[in-house]
Amino acid sequence: MTSRTRRFATVLAALFLGVQLHAAPASAASITANQLLAGLTVRAEHTTGYNRDLFPHWVDADGDSCDTREEILIAESTTSASVGAACKVLSGSWTSWYDGATWTNPSDVDIDHVVALKEAWDSGAHAWTTAKRTRYANDLDYAWSLDAITDNVNASKSDKDPAQWLPPLAATHCSYAIHWLAVKHRWQLSIDTTEKSTLTSLLAGSCGQQSIPEPPPGS
């Protein structure tokens, strides 16, 4: 099974840890949130041609019978997940950091692409190969790419960027903005002008000065 850091402790801990809400993967260099934002290309989105099937997802990349969804459910359960035949996760305990809700039935949990597939397409992935889009859609190598969250919260988010949607918990907005920027930096995705304006506001003050390990490049 692909190894991922278990990233949740308790809801209260999550609310007070700010950008350290989830531990970022180790990296040789650090970068601030403001630097992440400044390093992204600003351009208009490519808004035609998207189809979800262009991003094959929930694959079993390492051949252990666990697809990406099951890998995330197992890794992010704060109790030992119950796993049935063909690596089907039957139960566990998941805390959705977007809204603070805790769930024990995996059917109540979606796996969120922090930067949604359509947003990725519009921001540069339209020019990628299918193989690269598959790696993006199943990115188990970077802890901030995918999150187990409440299903209806994920439905509310859909393919929106931070100018259009933010998590219900206001206390998470700084962390969410930094996670968003980290994923865009990792995959060299662009931002549009409205998105940049919103992110600039979210990073105001100490939020933008937060330092994280620089995200490794996606490939």
PDB file of N, CA, C and O in Angstrom, residues 148-211:
ATOM      1  N   ALA A 148      -9.876  13.499   2.556  1.00  0.00           N
ATOM      2  CA  ALA A 148     -11.163  12.878   2.869  1.00  0.00           C
ATOM      3  C   ALA A 148     -12.033  13.905   3.577  1.00  0.00           C
ATOM      4  O   ALA A 148     -11.694  14.362   4.671  1.00  0.00           O
ATOM      5  N   ILE A 149     -13.146  14.297   2.949  1.00  0.00           N
ATOM      6  CA  ILE A 149     -14.010  15.325   3.520  1.00  0.00           C
ATOM      7  C   ILE A 149     -15.475  14.908   3.407  1.00  0.00           C
ATOM      8  O   ILE A 149     -15.828  13.979   2.679  1.00  0.00           O
ATOM      9  N   THR A 150     -16.337  15.625   4.117  1.00  0.00           N
ATOM     10  CA  THR A 150     -17.773  15.372   4.094  1.00  0.00           C
ATOM     11  C   THR A 150     -18.305  15.445   2.664  1.00  0.00           C
ATOM     12  O   THR A 150     -18.008  16.398   1.934  1.00  0.00           O
ATOM     13  N   ASP A 151     -19.112  14.458   2.278  1.00  0.00           N
ATOM     14  CA  ASP A 151     -19.531  14.358   0.880  1.00  0.00           C
ATOM     15  C   ASP A 151     -20.307  15.574   0.391  1.00  0.00           C
ATOM     16  O   ASP A 151     -20.054  16.075  -0.710  1.00  0.00           O
ATOM     17  N   ASN A 152     -21.239  16.092   1.213  1.00  0.00           N
ATOM     18  CA  ASN A 152     -22.017  17.226   0.710  1.00  0.00           C
ATOM     19  C   ASN A 152     -21.210  18.519   0.690  1.00  0.00           C
ATOM     20  O   ASN A 152     -21.517  19.438  -0.070  1.00  0.00           O
ATOM     21  N   VAL A 153     -20.160  18.597   1.509  1.00  0.00           N
ATOM     22  CA  VAL A 153     -19.259  19.747   1.439  1.00  0.00           C
ATOM     23  C   VAL A 153     -18.467  19.691   0.136  1.00  0.00           C
ATOM     24  O   VAL A 153     -18.279  20.705  -0.553  1.00  0.00           O
ATOM     25  N   ASN A 154     -18.031  18.496  -0.225  1.00  0.00           N
ATOM     26  CA  ASN A 154     -17.327  18.334  -1.492  1.00  0.00           C
ATOM     27  C   ASN A 154     -18.235  18.673  -2.664  1.00  0.00           C
ATOM     28  O   ASN A 154     -17.803  19.299  -3.642  1.00  0.00           O
ATOM     29  N   ALA A 155     -19.502  18.279  -2.571  1.00  0.00           N
ATOM     30  CA  ALA A 155     -20.455  18.610  -3.637  1.00  0.00           C
ATOM     31  C   ALA A 155     -20.653  20.114  -3.737  1.00  0.00           C
ATOM     32  O   ALA A 155     -20.777  20.668  -4.836  1.00  0.00           O
ATOM     33  N   SER A 156     -20.667  20.798  -2.584  1.00  0.00           N
ATOM     34  CA  SER A 156     -20.801  22.251  -2.579  1.00  0.00           C
ATOM     35  C   SER A 156     -19.602  22.925  -3.231  1.00  0.00           C
ATOM     36  O   SER A 156     -19.732  23.894  -3.977  1.00  0.00           O
ATOM     37  N   LYS A 157     -18.432  22.390  -2.946  1.00  0.00           N
ATOM     38  CA  LYS A 157     -17.210  22.949  -3.540  1.00  0.00           C
ATOM     39  C   LYS A 157     -17.187  22.727  -5.044  1.00  0.00           C
ATOM     40  O   LYS A 157     -16.846  23.631  -5.807  1.00  0.00           O
ATOM     41  N   SER A 158     -17.492  21.497  -5.479  1.00  0.00           N
ATOM     42  CA  SER A 158     -17.484  21.129  -6.890  1.00  0.00           C
ATOM     43  C   SER A 158     -16.127  21.486  -7.507  1.00  0.00           C
ATOM     44  O   SER A 158     -15.090  21.086  -6.995  1.00  0.00           O
ATOM     45  N   ASP A 159     -16.125  22.275  -8.591  1.00  0.00           N
ATOM     46  CA  ASP A 159     -14.868  22.627  -9.249  1.00  0.00           C
ATOM     47  C   ASP A 159     -14.491  24.094  -9.020  1.00  0.00           C
ATOM     48  O   ASP A 159     -13.740  24.682  -9.785  1.00  0.00           O
ATOM     49  N   LYS A 160     -14.994  24.677  -7.939  1.00  0.00           N
ATOM     50  CA  LYS A 160     -14.794  26.099  -7.685  1.00  0.00           C
ATOM     51  C   LYS A 160     -13.396  26.391  -7.156  1.00  0.00           C
ATOM     52  O   LYS A 160     -12.792  25.588  -6.453  1.00  0.00           O
ATOM     53  N   ASP A 161     -12.897  27.583  -7.468  1.00  0.00           N
ATOM     54  CA  ASP A 161     -11.629  28.033  -6.911  1.00  0.00           C
ATOM     55  C   ASP A 161     -11.901  28.891  -5.669  1.00  0.00           C
ATOM     56  O   ASP A 161     -13.077  29.135  -5.328  1.00  0.00           O
ATOM     57  N   PRO A 162     -10.881  29.349  -4.941  1.00  0.00           N
ATOM     58  CA  PRO A 162     -11.128  30.086  -3.689  1.00  0.00           C
ATOM     59  C   PRO A 162     -11.888  31.397  -3.855  1.00  0.00           C
ATOM     60  O   PRO A 162     -12.446  31.899  -2.876  1.00  0.00           O
ATOM     61  N   ALA A 163     -11.916  31.949  -5.058  1.00  0.00           N
ATOM     62  CA  ALA A 163     -12.719  33.153  -5.278  1.00  0.00           C
ATOM     63  C   ALA A 163     -14.204  32.840  -5.278  1.00  0.00           C
ATOM     64  O   ALA A 163     -15.037  33.733  -5.083  1.00  0.00           O
ATOM     65  N   GLN A 164     -14.537  31.566  -5.490  1.00  0.00           N
ATOM     66  CA  GLN A 164     -15.934  31.145  -5.594  1.00  0.00           C
ATOM     67  C   GLN A 164     -16.408  30.317  -4.407  1.00  0.00           C
ATOM     68  O   GLN A 164     -17.604  30.211  -4.176  1.00  0.00           O
ATOM     69  N   TRP A 165     -15.457  29.722  -3.670  1.00  0.00           N
ATOM     70  CA  TRP A 165     -15.832  28.829  -2.568  1.00  0.00           C
ATOM     71  C   TRP A 165     -14.683  28.717  -1.580  1.00  0.00           C
ATOM     72  O   TRP A 165     -13.518  28.638  -1.971  1.00  0.00           O
ATOM     73  N   LEU A 166     -15.052  28.712  -0.293  1.00  0.00           N
ATOM     74  CA  LEU A 166     -14.106  28.453   0.784  1.00  0.00           C
ATOM     75  C   LEU A 166     -14.751  27.486   1.768  1.00  0.00           C
ATOM     76  O   LEU A 166     -15.981  27.415   1.857  1.00  0.00           O
ATOM     77  N   PRO A 167     -13.973  26.724   2.522  1.00  0.00           N
ATOM     78  CA  PRO A 167     -14.550  25.776   3.478  1.00  0.00           C
ATOM     79  C   PRO A 167     -15.478  26.464   4.471  1.00  0.00           C
ATOM     80  O   PRO A 167     -15.300  27.645   4.806  1.00  0.00           O
ATOM     81  N   PRO A 168     -16.492  25.756   4.958  1.00  0.00           N
ATOM     82  CA  PRO A 168     -17.438  26.332   5.924  1.00  0.00           C
ATOM     83  C   PRO A 168     -16.779  26.875   7.192  1.00  0.00           C
ATOM     84  O   PRO A 168     -17.248  27.854   7.749  1.00  0.00           O
ATOM     85  N   LEU A 169     -15.703  26.237   7.644  1.00  0.00           N
ATOM     86  CA  LEU A 169     -15.020  26.707   8.849  1.00  0.00           C
ATOM     87  C   LEU A 169     -14.076  27.856   8.496  1.00  0.00           C
ATOM     88  O   LEU A 169     -13.055  27.653   7.840  1.00  0.00           O
ATOM     89  N   ALA A 170     -14.409  29.042   8.950  1.00  0.00           N
ATOM     90  CA  ALA A 170     -13.575  30.207   8.642  1.00  0.00           C
ATOM     91  C   ALA A 170     -12.154  30.044   9.156  1.00  0.00           C
ATOM     92  O   ALA A 170     -11.197  30.563   8.567  1.00  0.00           O
ATOM     93  N   ALA A 171     -11.987  29.296  10.257  1.00  0.00           N
ATOM     94  CA  ALA A 171     -10.661  29.108  10.849  1.00  0.00           C
ATOM     95  C   ALA A 171      -9.722  28.340   9.924  1.00  0.00           C
ATOM     96  O   ALA A 171      -8.502  28.348  10.143  1.00  0.00           O
ATOM     97  N   THR A 172     -10.253  27.691   8.908  1.00  0.00           N
ATOM     98  CA  THR A 172      -9.413  26.914   7.994  1.00  0.00           C
ATOM     99  C   THR A 172      -9.009  27.689   6.743  1.00  0.00           C
ATOM    100  O   THR A 172      -8.242  27.166   5.922  1.00  0.00           O
ATOM    101  N   HIS A 173      -9.486  28.901   6.563  1.00  0.00           N
ATOM    102  CA  HIS A 173      -9.304  29.580   5.281  1.00  0.00           C
ATOM    103  C   HIS A 173      -7.847  29.847   4.940  1.00  0.00           C
ATOM    104  O   HIS A 173      -7.432  29.719   3.776  1.00  0.00           O
ATOM    105  N   CYS A 174      -7.050  30.213   5.924  1.00  0.00           N
ATOM    106  CA  CYS A 174      -5.621  30.428   5.666  1.00  0.00           C
ATOM    107  C   CYS A 174      -4.974  29.120   5.219  1.00  0.00           C
ATOM    108  O   CYS A 174      -4.277  29.074   4.199  1.00  0.00           O
ATOM    109  N   SER A 175      -5.206  28.044   5.974  1.00  0.00           N
ATOM    110  CA  SER A 175      -4.629  26.750   5.621  1.00  0.00           C
ATOM    111  C   SER A 175      -5.095  26.295   4.240  1.00  0.00           C
ATOM    112  O   SER A 175      -4.304  25.782   3.440  1.00  0.00           O
ATOM    113  N   TYR A 176      -6.378  26.484   3.957  1.00  0.00           N
ATOM    114  CA  TYR A 176      -6.910  26.060   2.666  1.00  0.00           C
ATOM    115  C   TYR A 176      -6.220  26.816   1.528  1.00  0.00           C
ATOM    116  O   TYR A 176      -5.840  26.226   0.513  1.00  0.00           O
ATOM    117  N   ALA A 177      -6.039  28.127   1.700  1.00  0.00           N
ATOM    118  CA  ALA A 177      -5.369  28.918   0.668  1.00  0.00           C
ATOM    119  C   ALA A 177      -3.944  28.427   0.437  1.00  0.00           C
ATOM    120  O   ALA A 177      -3.474  28.328  -0.709  1.00  0.00           O
ATOM    121  N   ILE A 178      -3.249  28.081   1.519  1.00  0.00           N
ATOM    122  CA  ILE A 178      -1.869  27.618   1.387  1.00  0.00           C
ATOM    123  C   ILE A 178      -1.818  26.244   0.733  1.00  0.00           C
ATOM    124  O   ILE A 178      -0.968  25.980  -0.126  1.00  0.00           O
ATOM    125  N   HIS A 179      -2.734  25.362   1.094  1.00  0.00           N
ATOM    126  CA  HIS A 179      -2.783  24.051   0.449  1.00  0.00           C
ATOM    127  C   HIS A 179      -3.062  24.208  -1.043  1.00  0.00           C
ATOM    128  O   HIS A 179      -2.460  23.521  -1.882  1.00  0.00           O
ATOM    129  N   TRP A 180      -3.985  25.093  -1.378  1.00  0.00           N
ATOM    130  CA  TRP A 180      -4.325  25.356  -2.779  1.00  0.00           C
ATOM    131  C   TRP A 180      -3.086  25.830  -3.545  1.00  0.00           C
ATOM    132  O   TRP A 180      -2.769  25.312  -4.621  1.00  0.00           O
ATOM    133  N   LEU A 181      -2.385  26.786  -2.969  1.00  0.00           N
ATOM    134  CA  LEU A 181      -1.192  27.324  -3.621  1.00  0.00           C
ATOM    135  C   LEU A 181      -0.103  26.265  -3.743  1.00  0.00           C
ATOM    136  O   LEU A 181       0.608  26.210  -4.756  1.00  0.00           O
ATOM    137  N   ALA A 182       0.038  25.434  -2.723  1.00  0.00           N
ATOM    138  CA  ALA A 182       1.069  24.401  -2.754  1.00  0.00           C
ATOM    139  C   ALA A 182       0.830  23.412  -3.894  1.00  0.00           C
ATOM    140  O   ALA A 182       1.767  23.009  -4.592  1.00  0.00           O
ATOM    141  N   VAL A 183      -0.439  23.013  -4.085  1.00  0.00           N
ATOM    142  CA  VAL A 183      -0.761  22.088  -5.166  1.00  0.00           C
ATOM    143  C   VAL A 183      -0.535  22.748  -6.526  1.00  0.00           C
ATOM    144  O   VAL A 183       0.032  22.143  -7.443  1.00  0.00           O
ATOM    145  N   LYS A 184      -0.949  24.000  -6.652  1.00  0.00           N
ATOM    146  CA  LYS A 184      -0.737  24.695  -7.926  1.00  0.00           C
ATOM    147  C   LYS A 184       0.759  24.854  -8.208  1.00  0.00           C
ATOM    148  O   LYS A 184       1.213  24.719  -9.353  1.00  0.00           O
ATOM    149  N   HIS A 185       1.526  25.148  -7.179  1.00  0.00           N
ATOM    150  CA  HIS A 185       2.980  25.261  -7.335  1.00  0.00           C
ATOM    151  C   HIS A 185       3.572  23.914  -7.750  1.00  0.00           C
ATOM    152  O   HIS A 185       4.413  23.853  -8.659  1.00  0.00           O
ATOM    153  N   ARG A 186       3.159  22.854  -7.080  1.00  0.00           N
ATOM    154  CA  ARG A 186       3.692  21.520  -7.370  1.00  0.00           C
ATOM    155  C   ARG A 186       3.499  21.147  -8.833  1.00  0.00           C
ATOM    156  O   ARG A 186       4.409  20.583  -9.461  1.00  0.00           O
ATOM    157  N   TRP A 187       2.335  21.474  -9.377  1.00  0.00           N
ATOM    158  CA  TRP A 187       2.009  21.074 -10.738  1.00  0.00           C
ATOM    159  C   TRP A 187       2.131  22.206 -11.745  1.00  0.00           C
ATOM    160  O   TRP A 187       1.746  22.064 -12.899  1.00  0.00           O
ATOM    161  N   GLN A 188       2.663  23.340 -11.311  1.00  0.00           N
ATOM    162  CA  GLN A 188       2.887  24.495 -12.191  1.00  0.00           C
ATOM    163  C   GLN A 188       1.616  24.890 -12.937  1.00  0.00           C
ATOM    164  O   GLN A 188       1.617  25.103 -14.159  1.00  0.00           O
ATOM    165  N   LEU A 189       0.532  24.994 -12.180  1.00  0.00           N
ATOM    166  CA  LEU A 189      -0.739  25.448 -12.717  1.00  0.00           C
ATOM    167  C   LEU A 189      -0.859  26.949 -12.544  1.00  0.00           C
ATOM    168  O   LEU A 189      -0.350  27.514 -11.571  1.00  0.00           O
ATOM    169  N   SER A 190      -1.538  27.591 -13.445  1.00  0.00           N
ATOM    170  CA  SER A 190      -1.688  29.039 -13.399  1.00  0.00           C
ATOM    171  C   SER A 190      -2.849  29.454 -12.503  1.00  0.00           C
ATOM    172  O   SER A 190      -3.625  28.616 -12.031  1.00  0.00           O
ATOM    173  N   ILE A 191      -2.964  30.744 -12.265  1.00  0.00           N
ATOM    174  CA  ILE A 191      -4.113  31.322 -11.574  1.00  0.00           C
ATOM    175  C   ILE A 191      -4.658  32.461 -12.422  1.00  0.00           C
ATOM    176  O   ILE A 191      -3.922  33.068 -13.205  1.00  0.00           O
ATOM    177  N   ASP A 192      -5.950  32.723 -12.280  1.00  0.00           N
ATOM    178  CA  ASP A 192      -6.508  33.865 -13.002  1.00  0.00           C
ATOM    179  C   ASP A 192      -6.516  35.097 -12.089  1.00  0.00           C
ATOM    180  O   ASP A 192      -6.188  35.013 -10.900  1.00  0.00           O
ATOM    181  N   THR A 193      -6.872  36.235 -12.628  1.00  0.00           N
ATOM    182  CA  THR A 193      -6.738  37.481 -11.875  1.00  0.00           C
ATOM    183  C   THR A 193      -7.672  37.534 -10.667  1.00  0.00           C
ATOM    184  O   THR A 193      -7.278  38.016  -9.593  1.00  0.00           O
ATOM    185  N   THR A 194      -8.899  37.029 -10.807  1.00  0.00           N
ATOM    186  CA  THR A 194      -9.834  37.044  -9.679  1.00  0.00           C
ATOM    187  C   THR A 194      -9.365  36.105  -8.580  1.00  0.00           C
ATOM    188  O   THR A 194      -9.436  36.422  -7.387  1.00  0.00           O
ATOM    189  N   GLU A 195      -8.876  34.957  -8.979  1.00  0.00           N
ATOM    190  CA  GLU A 195      -8.323  33.980  -8.035  1.00  0.00           C
ATOM    191  C   GLU A 195      -7.148  34.598  -7.277  1.00  0.00           C
ATOM    192  O   GLU A 195      -7.039  34.470  -6.052  1.00  0.00           O
ATOM    193  N   LYS A 196      -6.263  35.280  -8.004  1.00  0.00           N
ATOM    194  CA  LYS A 196      -5.102  35.900  -7.354  1.00  0.00           C
ATOM    195  C   LYS A 196      -5.540  36.953  -6.351  1.00  0.00           C
ATOM    196  O   LYS A 196      -4.979  37.049  -5.247  1.00  0.00           O
ATOM    197  N   SER A 197      -6.533  37.753  -6.697  1.00  0.00           N
ATOM    198  CA  SER A 197      -7.017  38.792  -5.800  1.00  0.00           C
ATOM    199  C   SER A 197      -7.547  38.199  -4.503  1.00  0.00           C
ATOM    200  O   SER A 197      -7.242  38.680  -3.404  1.00  0.00           O
ATOM    201  N   THR A 198      -8.328  37.142  -4.618  1.00  0.00           N
ATOM    202  CA  THR A 198      -8.870  36.491  -3.419  1.00  0.00           C
ATOM    203  C   THR A 198      -7.763  35.878  -2.583  1.00  0.00           C
ATOM    204  O   THR A 198      -7.746  36.006  -1.355  1.00  0.00           O
ATOM    205  N   LEU A 199      -6.828  35.190  -3.224  1.00  0.00           N
ATOM    206  CA  LEU A 199      -5.727  34.576  -2.492  1.00  0.00           C
ATOM    207  C   LEU A 199      -4.860  35.621  -1.801  1.00  0.00           C
ATOM    208  O   LEU A 199      -4.405  35.415  -0.670  1.00  0.00           O
ATOM    209  N   THR A 200      -4.653  36.755  -2.450  1.00  0.00           N
ATOM    210  CA  THR A 200      -3.892  37.841  -1.833  1.00  0.00           C
ATOM    211  C   THR A 200      -4.566  38.304  -0.554  1.00  0.00           C
ATOM    212  O   THR A 200      -3.914  38.532   0.471  1.00  0.00           O
ATOM    213  N   SER A 201      -5.889  38.418  -0.581  1.00  0.00           N
ATOM    214  CA  SER A 201      -6.637  38.825   0.614  1.00  0.00           C
ATOM    215  C   SER A 201      -6.539  37.762   1.707  1.00  0.00           C
ATOM    216  O   SER A 201      -6.365  38.083   2.891  1.00  0.00           O
ATOM    217  N   LEU A 202      -6.632  36.497   1.315  1.00  0.00           N
ATOM    218  CA  LEU A 202      -6.562  35.417   2.294  1.00  0.00           C
ATOM    219  C   LEU A 202      -5.190  35.339   2.963  1.00  0.00           C
ATOM    220  O   LEU A 202      -5.073  34.941   4.122  1.00  0.00           O
ATOM    221  N   LEU A 203      -4.152  35.743   2.238  1.00  0.00           N
ATOM    222  CA  LEU A 203      -2.794  35.674   2.772  1.00  0.00           C
ATOM    223  C   LEU A 203      -2.388  36.924   3.537  1.00  0.00           C
ATOM    224  O   LEU A 203      -1.248  37.020   4.013  1.00  0.00           O
ATOM    225  N   ALA A 204      -3.292  37.862   3.680  1.00  0.00           N
ATOM    226  CA  ALA A 204      -2.960  39.111   4.375  1.00  0.00           C
ATOM    227  C   ALA A 204      -2.463  38.827   5.791  1.00  0.00           C
ATOM    228  O   ALA A 204      -2.936  37.910   6.464  1.00  0.00           O
ATOM    229  N   GLY A 205      -1.494  39.618   6.216  1.00  0.00           N
ATOM    230  CA  GLY A 205      -0.970  39.474   7.577  1.00  0.00           C
ATOM    231  C   GLY A 205      -0.089  38.246   7.728  1.00  0.00           C
ATOM    232  O   GLY A 205       0.647  37.848   6.823  1.00  0.00           O
ATOM    233  N   SER A 206      -0.208  37.599   8.873  1.00  0.00           N
ATOM    234  CA  SER A 206       0.695  36.494   9.206  1.00  0.00           C
ATOM    235  C   SER A 206       0.479  35.257   8.331  1.00  0.00           C
ATOM    236  O   SER A 206       1.384  34.442   8.184  1.00  0.00           O
ATOM    237  N   CYS A 207      -0.696  35.106   7.738  1.00  0.00           N
ATOM    238  CA  CYS A 207      -0.961  33.930   6.916  1.00  0.00           C
ATOM    239  C   CYS A 207       0.048  33.827   5.777  1.00  0.00           C
ATOM    240  O   CYS A 207       0.645  32.773   5.552  1.00  0.00           O
ATOM    241  N   GLY A 208       0.258  34.912   5.076  1.00  0.00           N
ATOM    242  CA  GLY A 208       1.167  34.890   3.941  1.00  0.00           C
ATOM    243  C   GLY A 208       2.623  34.706   4.319  1.00  0.00           C
ATOM    244  O   GLY A 208       3.450  34.327   3.487  1.00  0.00           O
ATOM    245  N   GLN A 209       2.938  34.961   5.586  1.00  0.00           N
ATOM    246  CA  GLN A 209       4.316  34.805   6.052  1.00  0.00           C
ATOM    247  C   GLN A 209       4.625  33.394   6.522  1.00  0.00           C
ATOM    248  O   GLN A 209       5.774  33.064   6.830  1.00  0.00           O
ATOM    249  N   GLN A 210       3.604  32.533   6.585  1.00  0.00           N
ATOM    250  CA  GLN A 210       3.814  31.151   7.016  1.00  0.00           C
ATOM    251  C   GLN A 210       4.766  30.457   6.049  1.00  0.00           C
ATOM    252  O   GLN A 210       4.665  30.602   4.835  1.00  0.00           O
ATOM    253  N   SER A 211       5.666  29.678   6.606  1.00  0.00           N
ATOM    254  CA  SER A 211       6.655  28.961   5.818  1.00  0.00           C
ATOM    255  C   SER A 211       6.351  27.478   5.828  1.00  0.00           C
ATOM    256  O   SER A 211       6.024  26.905   6.879  1.00  0.00           O
TER     257      SER A 211
END
